[in-house]
Coordinates of N, CA and C in Angstrom, one line a residue:
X221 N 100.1 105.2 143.3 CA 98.7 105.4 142.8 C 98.3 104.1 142.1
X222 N 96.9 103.9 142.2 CA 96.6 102.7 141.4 C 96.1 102.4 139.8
X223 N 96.1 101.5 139.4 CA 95.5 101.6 137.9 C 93.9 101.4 138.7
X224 N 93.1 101.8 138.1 CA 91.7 101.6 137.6 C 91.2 101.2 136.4
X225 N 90.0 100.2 135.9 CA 89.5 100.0 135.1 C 88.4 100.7 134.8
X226 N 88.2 101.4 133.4 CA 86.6 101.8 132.7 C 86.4 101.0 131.9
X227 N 85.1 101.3 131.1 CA 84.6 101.1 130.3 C 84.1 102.0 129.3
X228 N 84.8 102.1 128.1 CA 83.9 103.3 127.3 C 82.7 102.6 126.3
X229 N 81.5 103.4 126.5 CA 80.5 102.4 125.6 C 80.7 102.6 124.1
X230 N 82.3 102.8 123.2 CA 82.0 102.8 121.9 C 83.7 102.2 121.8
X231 N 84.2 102.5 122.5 CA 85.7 102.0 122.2 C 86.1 100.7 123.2
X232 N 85.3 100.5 123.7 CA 85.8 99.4 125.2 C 86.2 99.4 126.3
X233 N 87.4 98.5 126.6 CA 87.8 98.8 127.9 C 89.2 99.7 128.3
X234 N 89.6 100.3 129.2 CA 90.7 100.4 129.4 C 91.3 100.9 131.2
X235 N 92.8 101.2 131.2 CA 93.1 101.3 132.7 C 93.7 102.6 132.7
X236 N 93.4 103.2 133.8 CA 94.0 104.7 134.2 C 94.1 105.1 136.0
X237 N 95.9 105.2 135.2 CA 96.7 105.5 136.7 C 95.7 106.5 137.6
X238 N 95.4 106.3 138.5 CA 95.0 107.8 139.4 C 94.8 108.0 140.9
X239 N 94.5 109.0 141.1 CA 94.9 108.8 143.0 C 93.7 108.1 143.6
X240 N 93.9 107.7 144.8 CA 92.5 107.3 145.5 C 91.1 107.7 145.7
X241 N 91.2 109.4 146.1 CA 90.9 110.8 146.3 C 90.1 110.4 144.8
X242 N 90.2 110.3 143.8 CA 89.4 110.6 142.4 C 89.4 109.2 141.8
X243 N 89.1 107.7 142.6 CA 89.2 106.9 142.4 C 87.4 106.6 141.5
X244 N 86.6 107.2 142.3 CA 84.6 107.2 141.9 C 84.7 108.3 141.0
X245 N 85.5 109.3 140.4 CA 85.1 110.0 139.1 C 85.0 109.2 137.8
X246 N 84.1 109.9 136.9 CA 84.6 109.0 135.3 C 85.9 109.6 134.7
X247 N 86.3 108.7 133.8 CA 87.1 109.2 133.1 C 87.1 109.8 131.7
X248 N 88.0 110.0 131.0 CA 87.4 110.4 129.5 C 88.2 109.4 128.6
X249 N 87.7 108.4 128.2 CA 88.1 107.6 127.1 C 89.4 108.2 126.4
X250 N 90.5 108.0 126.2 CA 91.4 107.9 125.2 C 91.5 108.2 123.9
X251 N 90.5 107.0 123.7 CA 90.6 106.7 122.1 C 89.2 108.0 121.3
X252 N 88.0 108.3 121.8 CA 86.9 108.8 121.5 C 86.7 110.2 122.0
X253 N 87.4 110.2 123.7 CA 87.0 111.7 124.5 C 85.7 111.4 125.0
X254 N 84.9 110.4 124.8 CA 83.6 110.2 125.6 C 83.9 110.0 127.0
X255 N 82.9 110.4 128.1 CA 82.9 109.9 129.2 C 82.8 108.0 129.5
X256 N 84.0 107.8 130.5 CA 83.8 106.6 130.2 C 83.5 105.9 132.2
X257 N 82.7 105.1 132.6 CA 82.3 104.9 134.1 C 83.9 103.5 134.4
X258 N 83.8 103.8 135.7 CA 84.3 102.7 136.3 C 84.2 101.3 136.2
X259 N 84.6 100.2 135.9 CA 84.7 99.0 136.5 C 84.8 98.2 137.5
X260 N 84.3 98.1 138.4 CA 84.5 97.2 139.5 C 85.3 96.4 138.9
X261 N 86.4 95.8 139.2 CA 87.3 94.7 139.1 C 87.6 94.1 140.5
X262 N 88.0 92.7 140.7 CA 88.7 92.1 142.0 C 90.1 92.1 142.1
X263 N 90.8 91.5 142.7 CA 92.5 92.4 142.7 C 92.7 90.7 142.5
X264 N 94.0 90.5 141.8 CA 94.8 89.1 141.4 C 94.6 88.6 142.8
X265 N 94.6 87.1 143.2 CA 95.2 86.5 144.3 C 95.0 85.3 143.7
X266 N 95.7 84.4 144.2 CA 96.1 82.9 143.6 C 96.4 82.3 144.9
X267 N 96.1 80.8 145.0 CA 96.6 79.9 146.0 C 97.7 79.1 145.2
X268 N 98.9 79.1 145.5 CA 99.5 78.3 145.2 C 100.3 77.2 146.2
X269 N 100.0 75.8 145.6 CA 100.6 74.7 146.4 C 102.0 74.6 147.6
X270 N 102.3 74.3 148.6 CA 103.1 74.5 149.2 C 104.2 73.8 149.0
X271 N 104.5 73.0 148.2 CA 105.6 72.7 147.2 C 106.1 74.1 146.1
X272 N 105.3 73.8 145.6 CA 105.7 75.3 144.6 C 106.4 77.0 145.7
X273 N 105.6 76.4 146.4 CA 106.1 77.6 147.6 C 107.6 77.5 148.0
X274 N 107.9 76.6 148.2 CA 108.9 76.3 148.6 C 110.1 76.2 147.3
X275 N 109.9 75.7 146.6 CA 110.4 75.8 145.3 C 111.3 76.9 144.7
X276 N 110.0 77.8 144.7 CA 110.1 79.1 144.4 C 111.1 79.6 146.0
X277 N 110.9 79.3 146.9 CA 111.7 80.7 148.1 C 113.0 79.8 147.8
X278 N 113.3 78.4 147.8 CA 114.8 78.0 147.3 C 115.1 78.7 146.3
X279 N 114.8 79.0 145.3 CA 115.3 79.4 143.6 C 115.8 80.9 143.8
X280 N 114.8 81.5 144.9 CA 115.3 82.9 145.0 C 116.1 83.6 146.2
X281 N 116.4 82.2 146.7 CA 117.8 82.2 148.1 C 118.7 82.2 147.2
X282 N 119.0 82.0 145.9 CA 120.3 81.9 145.5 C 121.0 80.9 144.5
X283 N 122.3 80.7 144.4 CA 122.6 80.0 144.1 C 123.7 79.1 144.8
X284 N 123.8 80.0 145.7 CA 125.1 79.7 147.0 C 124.8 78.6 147.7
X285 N 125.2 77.9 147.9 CA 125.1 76.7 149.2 C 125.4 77.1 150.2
X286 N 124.6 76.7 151.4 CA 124.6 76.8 153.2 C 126.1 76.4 153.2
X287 N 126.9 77.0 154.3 CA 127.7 76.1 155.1 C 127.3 75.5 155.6
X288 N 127.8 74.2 156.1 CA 127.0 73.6 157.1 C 128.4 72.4 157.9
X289 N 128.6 72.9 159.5 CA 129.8 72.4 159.6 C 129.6 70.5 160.2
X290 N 130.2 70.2 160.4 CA 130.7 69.3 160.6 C 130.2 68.9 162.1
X291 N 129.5 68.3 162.9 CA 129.8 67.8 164.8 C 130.7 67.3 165.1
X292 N 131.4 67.8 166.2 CA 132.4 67.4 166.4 C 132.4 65.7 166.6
X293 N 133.5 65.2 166.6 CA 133.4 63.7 167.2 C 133.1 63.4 168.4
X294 N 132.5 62.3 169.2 CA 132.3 61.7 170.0 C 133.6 60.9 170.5
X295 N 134.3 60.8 170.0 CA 135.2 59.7 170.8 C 136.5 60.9 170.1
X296 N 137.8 60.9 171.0 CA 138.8 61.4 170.6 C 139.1 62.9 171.1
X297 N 138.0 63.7 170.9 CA 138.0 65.2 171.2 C 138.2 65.6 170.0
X298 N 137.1 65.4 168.6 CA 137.7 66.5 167.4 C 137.7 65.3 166.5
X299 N 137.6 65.8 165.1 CA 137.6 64.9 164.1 C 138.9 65.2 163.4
X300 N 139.4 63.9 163.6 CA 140.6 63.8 162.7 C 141.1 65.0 161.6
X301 N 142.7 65.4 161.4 CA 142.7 66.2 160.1 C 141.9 65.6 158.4
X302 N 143.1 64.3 158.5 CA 142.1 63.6 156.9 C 142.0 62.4 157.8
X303 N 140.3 62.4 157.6 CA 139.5 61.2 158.1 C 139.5 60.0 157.5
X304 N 139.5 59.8 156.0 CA 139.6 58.9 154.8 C 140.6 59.6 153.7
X305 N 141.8 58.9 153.5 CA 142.2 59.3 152.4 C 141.9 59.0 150.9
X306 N 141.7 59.6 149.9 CA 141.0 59.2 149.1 C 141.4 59.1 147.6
X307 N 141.8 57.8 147.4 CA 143.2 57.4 146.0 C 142.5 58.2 145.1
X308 N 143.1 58.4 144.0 CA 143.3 59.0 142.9 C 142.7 60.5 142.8
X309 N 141.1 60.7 142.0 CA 140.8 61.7 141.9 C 139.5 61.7 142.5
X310 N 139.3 62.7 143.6 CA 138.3 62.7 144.7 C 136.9 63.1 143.8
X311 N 136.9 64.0 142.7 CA 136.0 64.8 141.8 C 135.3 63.7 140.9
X312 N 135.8 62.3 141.2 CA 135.2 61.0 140.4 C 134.6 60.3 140.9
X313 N 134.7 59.9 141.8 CA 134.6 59.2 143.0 C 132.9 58.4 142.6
X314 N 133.1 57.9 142.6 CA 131.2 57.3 142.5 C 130.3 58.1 140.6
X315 N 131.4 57.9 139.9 CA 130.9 57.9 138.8 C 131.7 57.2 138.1

């Protein structure tokens, strides 16, 4: 069911859950008991940038990384077991 907006003319504004079916009835204010009329309101929509778009659908894929394999080699049939061996400590490397 959806919220709807009134208006009460001594207390203000406010929203009330209700079905579709009784969506054009008034309601009765809350705060006073007075009859209170409907609001027309427009429903949220936003354009947002297609960067931010994207942003956002990465952030909520996770935090896991893709696999992503390897092509095989072109020359040989297969890429080597260790292709470069790598002295000391591989977790350093370029810092």
């Amino acid at each position: 069911m959806p919220y709807y907006e009134f208006r009460c003319a001594t207390c203000g504004g406010f929203e009330e859950r209700r079905s579709i079916s009784e969506s054009a009835e008034e309601a009765t204010c809350p705060g006073c008991g007075q009859r209170a009329r409907r609001i027309y309101s427009t429903f949220h929509a936003s354009s947002v940038p297609a960067e931010v778009r994207k942003a956002r659908r990465l952030n909520e894929s996770g935090a896991e990384p893709r696999r992503v394999r390897r092509p095989p080699a072109e020359t040989g049939g297969g890429s080597p077991a260790n292709p470069r061996p790598v002295p000391g400590r591989p977790w350093q490397i370029g810092h």
